[in-house]
XYZ file of C-alpha atoms in Angstrom:
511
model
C 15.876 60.661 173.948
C 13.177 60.224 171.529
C 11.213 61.811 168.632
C 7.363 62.273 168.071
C 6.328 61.709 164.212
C 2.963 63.161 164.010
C 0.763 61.886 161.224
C -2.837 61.734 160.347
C -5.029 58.594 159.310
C -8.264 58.596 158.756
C -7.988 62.372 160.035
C -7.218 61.043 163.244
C -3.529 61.624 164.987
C -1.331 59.558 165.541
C 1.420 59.772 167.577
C 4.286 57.737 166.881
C 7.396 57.304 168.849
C 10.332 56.714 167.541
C 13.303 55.668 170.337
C 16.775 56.413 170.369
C 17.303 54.799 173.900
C 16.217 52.119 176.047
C 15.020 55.376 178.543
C 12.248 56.246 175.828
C 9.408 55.289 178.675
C 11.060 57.482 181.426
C 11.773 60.075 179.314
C 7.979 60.226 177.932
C 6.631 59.805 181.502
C 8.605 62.799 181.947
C 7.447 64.821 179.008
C 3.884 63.514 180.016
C 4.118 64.954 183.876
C 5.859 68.420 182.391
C 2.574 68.963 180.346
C 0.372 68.203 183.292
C 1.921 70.414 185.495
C 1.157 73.414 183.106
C -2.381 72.297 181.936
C -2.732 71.758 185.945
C -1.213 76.007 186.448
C -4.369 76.948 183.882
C -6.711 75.343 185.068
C -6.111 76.945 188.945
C -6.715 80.239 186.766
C -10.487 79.176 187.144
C -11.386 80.408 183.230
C -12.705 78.678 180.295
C -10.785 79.497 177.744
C -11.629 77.219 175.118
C -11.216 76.289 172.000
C -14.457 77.908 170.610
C -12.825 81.035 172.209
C -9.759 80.322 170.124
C -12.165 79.789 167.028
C -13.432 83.163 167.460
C -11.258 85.571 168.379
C -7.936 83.962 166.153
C -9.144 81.481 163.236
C -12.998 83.321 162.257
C -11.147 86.686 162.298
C -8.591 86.052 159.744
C -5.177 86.405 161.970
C -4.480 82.745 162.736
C -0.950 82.329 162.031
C -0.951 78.562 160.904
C 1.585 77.809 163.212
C -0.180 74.148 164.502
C 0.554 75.182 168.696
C -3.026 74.486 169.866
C -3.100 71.139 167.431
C 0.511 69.842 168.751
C -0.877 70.330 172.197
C -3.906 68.905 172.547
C -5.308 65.421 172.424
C -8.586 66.262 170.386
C -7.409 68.726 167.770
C -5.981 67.895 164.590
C -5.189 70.118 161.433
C -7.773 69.832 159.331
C -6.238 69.720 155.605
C -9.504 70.693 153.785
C -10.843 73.678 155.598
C -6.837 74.223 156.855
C -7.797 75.083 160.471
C -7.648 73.165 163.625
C -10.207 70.908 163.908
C -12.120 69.338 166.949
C -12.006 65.438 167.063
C -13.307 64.908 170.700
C -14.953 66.931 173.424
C -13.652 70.540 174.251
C -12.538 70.304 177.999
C -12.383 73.936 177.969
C -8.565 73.140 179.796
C -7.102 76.456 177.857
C -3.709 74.784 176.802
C -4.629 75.484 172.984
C -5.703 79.045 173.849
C -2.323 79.769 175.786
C -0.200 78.510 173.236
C -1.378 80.587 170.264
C 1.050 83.453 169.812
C -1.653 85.948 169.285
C -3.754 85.261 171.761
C -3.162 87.958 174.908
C -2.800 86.194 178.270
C -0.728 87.857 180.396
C -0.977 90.261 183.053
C 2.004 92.475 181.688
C 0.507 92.012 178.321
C -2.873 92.839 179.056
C -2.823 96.319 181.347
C 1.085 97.051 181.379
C 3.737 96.767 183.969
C 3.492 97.848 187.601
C 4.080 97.666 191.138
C 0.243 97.646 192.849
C -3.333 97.568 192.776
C -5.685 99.424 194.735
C -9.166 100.098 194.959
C -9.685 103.897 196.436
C -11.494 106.577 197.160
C -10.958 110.441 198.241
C -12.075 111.771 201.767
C -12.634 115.176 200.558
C -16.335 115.694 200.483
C -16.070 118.874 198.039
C -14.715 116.678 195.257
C -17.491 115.151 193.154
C -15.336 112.934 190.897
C -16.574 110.284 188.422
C -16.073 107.631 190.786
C -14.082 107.724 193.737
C -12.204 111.375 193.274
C -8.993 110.028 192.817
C -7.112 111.876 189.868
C -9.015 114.887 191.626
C -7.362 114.123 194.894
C -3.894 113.548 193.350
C -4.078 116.789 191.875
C -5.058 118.350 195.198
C -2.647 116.819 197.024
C -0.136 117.862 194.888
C -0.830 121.303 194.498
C -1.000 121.746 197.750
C 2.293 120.094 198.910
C 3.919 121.709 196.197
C 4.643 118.861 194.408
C 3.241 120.777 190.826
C 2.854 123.676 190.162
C 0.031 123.398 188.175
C -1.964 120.557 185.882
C -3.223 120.004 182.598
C -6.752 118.784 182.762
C -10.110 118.960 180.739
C -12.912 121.794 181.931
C -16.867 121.801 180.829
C -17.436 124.623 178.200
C -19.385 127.369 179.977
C -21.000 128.273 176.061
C -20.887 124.922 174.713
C -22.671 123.055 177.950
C -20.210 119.856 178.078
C -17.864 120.719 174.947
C -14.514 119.391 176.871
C -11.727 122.297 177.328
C -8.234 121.859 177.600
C -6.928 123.806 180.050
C -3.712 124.345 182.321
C -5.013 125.122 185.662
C -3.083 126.159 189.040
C -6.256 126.531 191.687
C -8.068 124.206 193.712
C -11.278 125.577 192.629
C -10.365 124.948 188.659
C -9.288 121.662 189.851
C -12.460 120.579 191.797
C -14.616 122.102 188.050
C -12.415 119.246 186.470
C -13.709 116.431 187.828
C -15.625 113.923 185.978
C -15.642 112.056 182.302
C -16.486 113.891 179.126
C -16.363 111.099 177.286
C -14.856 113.118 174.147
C -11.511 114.020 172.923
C -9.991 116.946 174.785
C -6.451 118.278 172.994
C -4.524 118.176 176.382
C -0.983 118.440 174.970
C -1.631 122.070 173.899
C -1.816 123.342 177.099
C 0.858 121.050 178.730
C 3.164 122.427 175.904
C 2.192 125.946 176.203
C 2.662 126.023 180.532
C 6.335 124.732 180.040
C 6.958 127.310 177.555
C 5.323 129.878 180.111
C 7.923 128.580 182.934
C 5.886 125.725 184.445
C 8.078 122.740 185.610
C 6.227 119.936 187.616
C 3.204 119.405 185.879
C 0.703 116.575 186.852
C -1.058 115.498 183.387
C -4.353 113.815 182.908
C -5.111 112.133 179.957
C -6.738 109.465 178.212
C -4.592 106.588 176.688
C -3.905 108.574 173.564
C -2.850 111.758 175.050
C -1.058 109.827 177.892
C 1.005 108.021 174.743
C 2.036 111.060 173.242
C 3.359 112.853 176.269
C 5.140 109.755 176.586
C 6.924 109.698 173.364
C 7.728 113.215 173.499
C 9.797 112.165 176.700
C 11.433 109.110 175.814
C 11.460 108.566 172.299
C 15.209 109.748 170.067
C 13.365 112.622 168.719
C 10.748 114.013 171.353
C 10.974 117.505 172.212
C 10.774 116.211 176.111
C 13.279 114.112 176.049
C 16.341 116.416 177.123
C 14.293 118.993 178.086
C 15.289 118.866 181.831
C 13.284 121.526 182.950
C 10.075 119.352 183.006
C 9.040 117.243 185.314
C 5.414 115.944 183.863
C 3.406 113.363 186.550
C 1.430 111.430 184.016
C -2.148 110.158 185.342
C -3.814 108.182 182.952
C -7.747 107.169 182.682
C -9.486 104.029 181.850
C -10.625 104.511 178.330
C -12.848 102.086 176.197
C -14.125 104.723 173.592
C -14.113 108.437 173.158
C -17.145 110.114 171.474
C -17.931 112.891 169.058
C -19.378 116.123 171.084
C -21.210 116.716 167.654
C -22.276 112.916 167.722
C -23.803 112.800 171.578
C -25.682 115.864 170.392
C -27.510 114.684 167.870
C -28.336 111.352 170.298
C -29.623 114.058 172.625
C -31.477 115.874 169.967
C -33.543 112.429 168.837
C -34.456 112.476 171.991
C -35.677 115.757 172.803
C -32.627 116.877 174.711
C -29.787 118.818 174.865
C -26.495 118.978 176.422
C -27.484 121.792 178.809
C -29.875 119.106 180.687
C -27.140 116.521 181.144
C -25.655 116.601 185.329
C -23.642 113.544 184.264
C -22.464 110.744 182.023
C -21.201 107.439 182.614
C -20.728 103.770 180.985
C -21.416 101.406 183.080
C -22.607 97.491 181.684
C -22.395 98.286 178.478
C -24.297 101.143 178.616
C -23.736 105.135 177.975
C -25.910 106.438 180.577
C -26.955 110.216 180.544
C -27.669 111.424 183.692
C -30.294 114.377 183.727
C -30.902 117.446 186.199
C -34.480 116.712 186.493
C -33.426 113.525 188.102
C -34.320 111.287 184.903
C -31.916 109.589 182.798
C -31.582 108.256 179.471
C -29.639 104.855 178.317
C -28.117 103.432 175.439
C -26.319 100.385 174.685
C -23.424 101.947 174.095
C -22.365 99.629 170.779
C -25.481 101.468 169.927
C -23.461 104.371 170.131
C -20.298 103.339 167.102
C -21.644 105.991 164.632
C -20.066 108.606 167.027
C -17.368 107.160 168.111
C -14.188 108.066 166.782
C -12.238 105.810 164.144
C -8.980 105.998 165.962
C -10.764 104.034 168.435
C -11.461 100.923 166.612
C -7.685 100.401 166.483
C -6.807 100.992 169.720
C -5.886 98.368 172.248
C -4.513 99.940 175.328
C -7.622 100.078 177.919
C -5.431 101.269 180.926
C -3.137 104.157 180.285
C -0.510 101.353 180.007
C 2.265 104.154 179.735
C 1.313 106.563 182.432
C 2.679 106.854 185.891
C -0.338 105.657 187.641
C -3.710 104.829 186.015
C -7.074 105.126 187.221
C -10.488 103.891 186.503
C -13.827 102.401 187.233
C -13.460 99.086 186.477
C -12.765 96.156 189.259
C -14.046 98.908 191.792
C -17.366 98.911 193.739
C -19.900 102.256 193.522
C -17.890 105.538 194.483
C -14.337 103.996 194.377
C -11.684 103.542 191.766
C -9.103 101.454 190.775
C -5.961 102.406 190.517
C -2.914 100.768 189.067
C 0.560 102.158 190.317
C 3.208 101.694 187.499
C 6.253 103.835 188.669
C 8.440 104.384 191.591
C 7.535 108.392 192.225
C 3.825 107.450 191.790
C 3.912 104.558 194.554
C 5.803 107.229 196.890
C 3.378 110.343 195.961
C 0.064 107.810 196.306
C 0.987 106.656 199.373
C 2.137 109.651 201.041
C -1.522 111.538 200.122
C -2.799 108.247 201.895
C -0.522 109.687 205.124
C -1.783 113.168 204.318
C -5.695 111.707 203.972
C -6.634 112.664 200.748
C -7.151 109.294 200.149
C -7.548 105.716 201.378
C -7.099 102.614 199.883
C -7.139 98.817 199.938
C -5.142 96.444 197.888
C -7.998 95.333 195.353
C -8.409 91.844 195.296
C -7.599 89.106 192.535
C -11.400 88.270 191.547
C -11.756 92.110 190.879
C -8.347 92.388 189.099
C -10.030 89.709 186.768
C -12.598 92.147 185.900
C -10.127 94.600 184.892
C -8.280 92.121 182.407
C -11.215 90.897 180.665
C -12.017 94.206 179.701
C -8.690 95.035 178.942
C -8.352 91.557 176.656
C -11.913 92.886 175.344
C -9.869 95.697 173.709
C -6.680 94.116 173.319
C -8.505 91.139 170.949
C -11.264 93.865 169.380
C -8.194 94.491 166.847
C -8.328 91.484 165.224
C -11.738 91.833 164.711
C -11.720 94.735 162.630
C -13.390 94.044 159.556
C -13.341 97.863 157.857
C -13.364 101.214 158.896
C -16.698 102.742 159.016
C -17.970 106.382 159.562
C -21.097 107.963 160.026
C -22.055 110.245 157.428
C -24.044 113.582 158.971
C -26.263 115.521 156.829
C -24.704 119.232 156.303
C -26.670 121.691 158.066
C -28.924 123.303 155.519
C -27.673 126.862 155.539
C -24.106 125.833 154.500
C -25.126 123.293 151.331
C -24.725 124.009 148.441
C -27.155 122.799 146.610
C -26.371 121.185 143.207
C -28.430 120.987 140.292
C -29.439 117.259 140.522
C -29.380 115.438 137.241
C -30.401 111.808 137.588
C -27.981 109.169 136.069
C -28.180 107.695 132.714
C -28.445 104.508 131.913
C -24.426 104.580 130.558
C -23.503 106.431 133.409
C -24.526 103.118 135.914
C -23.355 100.939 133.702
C -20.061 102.720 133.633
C -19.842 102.904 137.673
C -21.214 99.316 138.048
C -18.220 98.423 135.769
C -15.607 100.962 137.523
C -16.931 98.446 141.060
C -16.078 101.360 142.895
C -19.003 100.934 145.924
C -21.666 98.592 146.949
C -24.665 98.823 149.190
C -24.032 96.452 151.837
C -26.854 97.016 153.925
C -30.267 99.082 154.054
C -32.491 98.794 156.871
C -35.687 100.753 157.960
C -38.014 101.312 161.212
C -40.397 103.453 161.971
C -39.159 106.477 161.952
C -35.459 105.985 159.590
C -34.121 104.477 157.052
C -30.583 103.510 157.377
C -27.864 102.611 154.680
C -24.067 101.071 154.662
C -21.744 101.621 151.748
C -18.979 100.313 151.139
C -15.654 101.921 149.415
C -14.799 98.701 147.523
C -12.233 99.636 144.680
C -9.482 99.400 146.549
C -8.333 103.220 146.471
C -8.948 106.296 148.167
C -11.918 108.512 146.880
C -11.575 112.023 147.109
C -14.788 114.605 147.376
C -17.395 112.626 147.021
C -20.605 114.138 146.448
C -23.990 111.921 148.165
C -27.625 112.318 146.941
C -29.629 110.606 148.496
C -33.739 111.012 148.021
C -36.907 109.817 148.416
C -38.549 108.651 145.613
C -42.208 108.242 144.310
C -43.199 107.334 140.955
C -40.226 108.552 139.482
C -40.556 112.563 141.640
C -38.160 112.836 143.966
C -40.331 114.069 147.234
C -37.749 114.838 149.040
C -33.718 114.767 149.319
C -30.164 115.237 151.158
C -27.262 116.377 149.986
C -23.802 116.314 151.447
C -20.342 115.416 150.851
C -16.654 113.708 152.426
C -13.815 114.374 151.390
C -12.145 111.229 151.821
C -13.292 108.093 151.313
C -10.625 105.213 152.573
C -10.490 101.509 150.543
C -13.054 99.547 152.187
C -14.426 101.816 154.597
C -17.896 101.728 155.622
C -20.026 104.727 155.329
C -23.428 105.096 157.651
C -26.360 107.430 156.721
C -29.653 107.608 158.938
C -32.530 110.174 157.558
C -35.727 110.382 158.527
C -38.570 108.475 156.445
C -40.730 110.271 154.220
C -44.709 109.706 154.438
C -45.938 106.896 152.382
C -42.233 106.329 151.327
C -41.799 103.528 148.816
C -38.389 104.094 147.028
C -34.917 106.007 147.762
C -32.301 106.621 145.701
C -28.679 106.479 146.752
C -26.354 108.306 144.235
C -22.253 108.763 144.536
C -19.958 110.981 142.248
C -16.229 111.891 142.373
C -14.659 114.157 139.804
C -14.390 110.973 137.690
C -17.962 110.512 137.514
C -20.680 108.123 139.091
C -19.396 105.564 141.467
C -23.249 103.993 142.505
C -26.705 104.333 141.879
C -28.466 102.031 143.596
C -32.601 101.815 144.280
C -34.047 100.746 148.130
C -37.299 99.549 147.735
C -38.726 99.806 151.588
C -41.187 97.013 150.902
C -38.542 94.246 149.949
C -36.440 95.992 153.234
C -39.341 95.247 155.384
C -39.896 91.705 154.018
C -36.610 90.952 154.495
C -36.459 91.589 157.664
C -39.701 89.561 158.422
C -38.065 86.444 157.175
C -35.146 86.767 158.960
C -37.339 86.998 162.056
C -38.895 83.758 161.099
């Protein structure tokens, strides 16, 4: 036996061993070949993950544990006692041992997309079904309509008034089934209808859901206190979607709007590289990068970390999949049985999907896992009310006491203005630490002292350090606007954007 002192000279280690037996050279051979054998495992794994990967998904976000694994088990880290954060001595190999010993790093399979049984990458036969990718839930559905198998599902229609407004609905045709098909990219409340259909009489129900909805059902049925859970008359087939984000309808609409469109010229939408894409029925399409995009997104979204429907019975999505297929990951027994049977019936067909497209599927999936830890605040875009439902204050500008009351209160702060062409763009900040209720936003252009024009709207909650986004359109000749806050307590900022120092700013940066 031996021990291993570990100390640090000159902010080098130093290993020092320390025997208890004359077998202290076997014994570290030993340890030595044990250590090779797993670096040897990750490095078959064919991935970098180094330790500038470790640096910036763990230590730069905050939620490095200070446990020492990565130091204690690698030859050119050390702890560094000034910074206090591993510390590269030597040249990163990129081997991944410190990576894979971190306990909040996400490396496994399991860990990253759930348990299950099989892969495959599929597509339906059925010509009529014109599905987001390869037709699968759409197939599933079909094929279990028609064999009986449900009696009905739970799925999310296209508003015939609202031209892509997403519909809940509990549906028991093949024709409702085949309007179903395709993403919405929006929240759809699916549980109402699954809810109301078993209190109709309804008893096999296939479900499709996003993660979220796909989680709840899943409570409901297992958890002490669901309302599923000994309710034996339901049988619910859960068939959960890829999800990276869901969307504001309101949100997408005003993206359409800046552009001249509307939802009633959209045949499709899809993410695909990074990028929303809106297909039109003219044939054209517009792109955006769909970070672009985070103003409409919803907030529950930037704390969510299951990509793959990790709790459904089988999962399917785009990812890992070539044009017009779909992956899909079989999690439970009855879904292996039912999948492969509408394979037999040819609904479907299918191919085990193979490991270098798997990888796709859990980078992504670590994408989301990880994006947690990078959460620096909350942040919401702030719409201007429509005009014909403000109510429009008497504006009193602030006093001199009255900012140097809120500047002493520290209740906000302008983190960031910015300006092109056509907007000007602002970032607040909710820095005090509490919750603001109602609070009333001015904000207006200003020129020598008028106001020449202004906006008025209002939240009425404001979380502790959550960001707030405002976009309005630039006046002509604009030099100045004003950004104004009040609660019931009085002003919380007043704070002066001079679009001259914005542009400069900017300019320098560039340089």
């Amino acid at each position: 036996m031996f021990n291993l002192l570990v100390s640090y000279k000159n902010q080098e280690k130093e290993v020092i061993i320390v025997s208890n037996t004359e077998d202290t050279d076997d014994e570290t051979e030993s340890y030595l070949e044990s250590f090779k054998y797993a670096q040897k495992r990750l490095e078959a794994e064919e991935r970098k993950d180094s330790f500038g990967k470790l640096m910036r998904e763990i230590v730069d976000s905050g939620v490095c544990t200070h446990c020492s694994a990565c130091v204690a088990t690698c030859d050119v880290l050390i702890w560094d006692p000034v910074t206090d954060r591993p510390k590269l001595t030597g040249k990163c190999s990129g081997c991944g041992i410190c990576y894979n010993q971190c306990p909040r790093t996400i490396t496994t399979i399991p860990d990253l997309i759930g348990e299950f049984r099989t892969i495959y990458t599929a597509r339906a036969t059925n010509s009529e079904i014109k599905g987001q990718d390869g037709g699968i839930v759409t197939a599933i559905l079909l094929y279990g309509l028609e064999s009986k198998l449900f009696d009905g599902a739970v799925v999310t229609l296209k508003s015939k008034e609202e031209p892509w407004k997403p519909v809940p609905k509990y549906v028991t045709t093949k024709e409702e089934i085949l309007q179903s098909s395709g993403s919405i990219y929006c929240h759809s409340q699916t549980v109402v209808p699954l809810i109301g259909s078993l209190r109709k009489g309804a008893h096999s129900i296939g479900f499709v859901g996003t993660p979220c909805n796909i989680n709840s059902v899943y409570k409901m049925q297992n958890s002490p206190f669901g309302l599923l859970k000994l309710f034996m008359r339901a049988n619910i087939f859960r068939i959960g979607l890829f999800c990276m984000d869901s969307f504001s309808y309101e949100g997408l609409a005003k993206f359409l709007t800046d552009n001249n469109l509307n939802w009633s010229e959209v045949e499709k939408c899809l993410i695909k590289k990074g990028k929303f894409i809106f297909l039109l029925k003219n044939g054209g399409e517009i792109t955006e990068r769909v970070h672009r995009l985070n103003r409409y997104k919803s907030s529950s979204c930037y704390y969510c970390t299951d990509l793959t429907s990790e709790s459904a019975d089988i999962s399917v999505g785009s990812v890992g999949s070539a044009d017009g297929y779909s992956t899909v990951i079989i999690r439970s027994a009855i879904s292996f049985e039912l999948f492969q049977d509408a394979i037999d019936a040819g609904y479907i067909e299918a191919t085990p999907l193979e490991r270098d497209k798997l990888r796709l599927v859990l980078n992504l999936a670590r994408m989301k896992k990880q994006s947690l830890y990078t959460i620096r605040s909350r942040r919401k875009f702030v719409y201007q009310a429509p005009k014909e439902v403000i109510e429009k204050p008497k504006y009193v500008p602030a006093t001199k006491d009255d900012i140097i009351k809120a500047a002493a209160r520290k209740m906000a702060k302008l983190s960031k203005a910015d300006v092109d062409d056509n907007y000007i763009r602002f970032i607040l900040i909710n820095s005090s630490g509490e919750t603001l209720d109602n609070v009333n936003i001015h904000i207006a252009s200003v020129q020598d002292f008028f106001e020449v024009a202004s906006w008025e709207t209002s939240i009425k909650v404001w979380y502790p350090f959550e960001e707030l986004e405002f976009e309005y359109p630039r006046t002509k000749d604009d030099t100045e606007y004003l950004i104004q806050l009040n609660d019931y307590k009085g002003l919380i900022i007043s704070r002066v954007a001079n679009v001259k120092k914005i542009l400069e700013k900017k300019q320098s940066k560039k340089k």
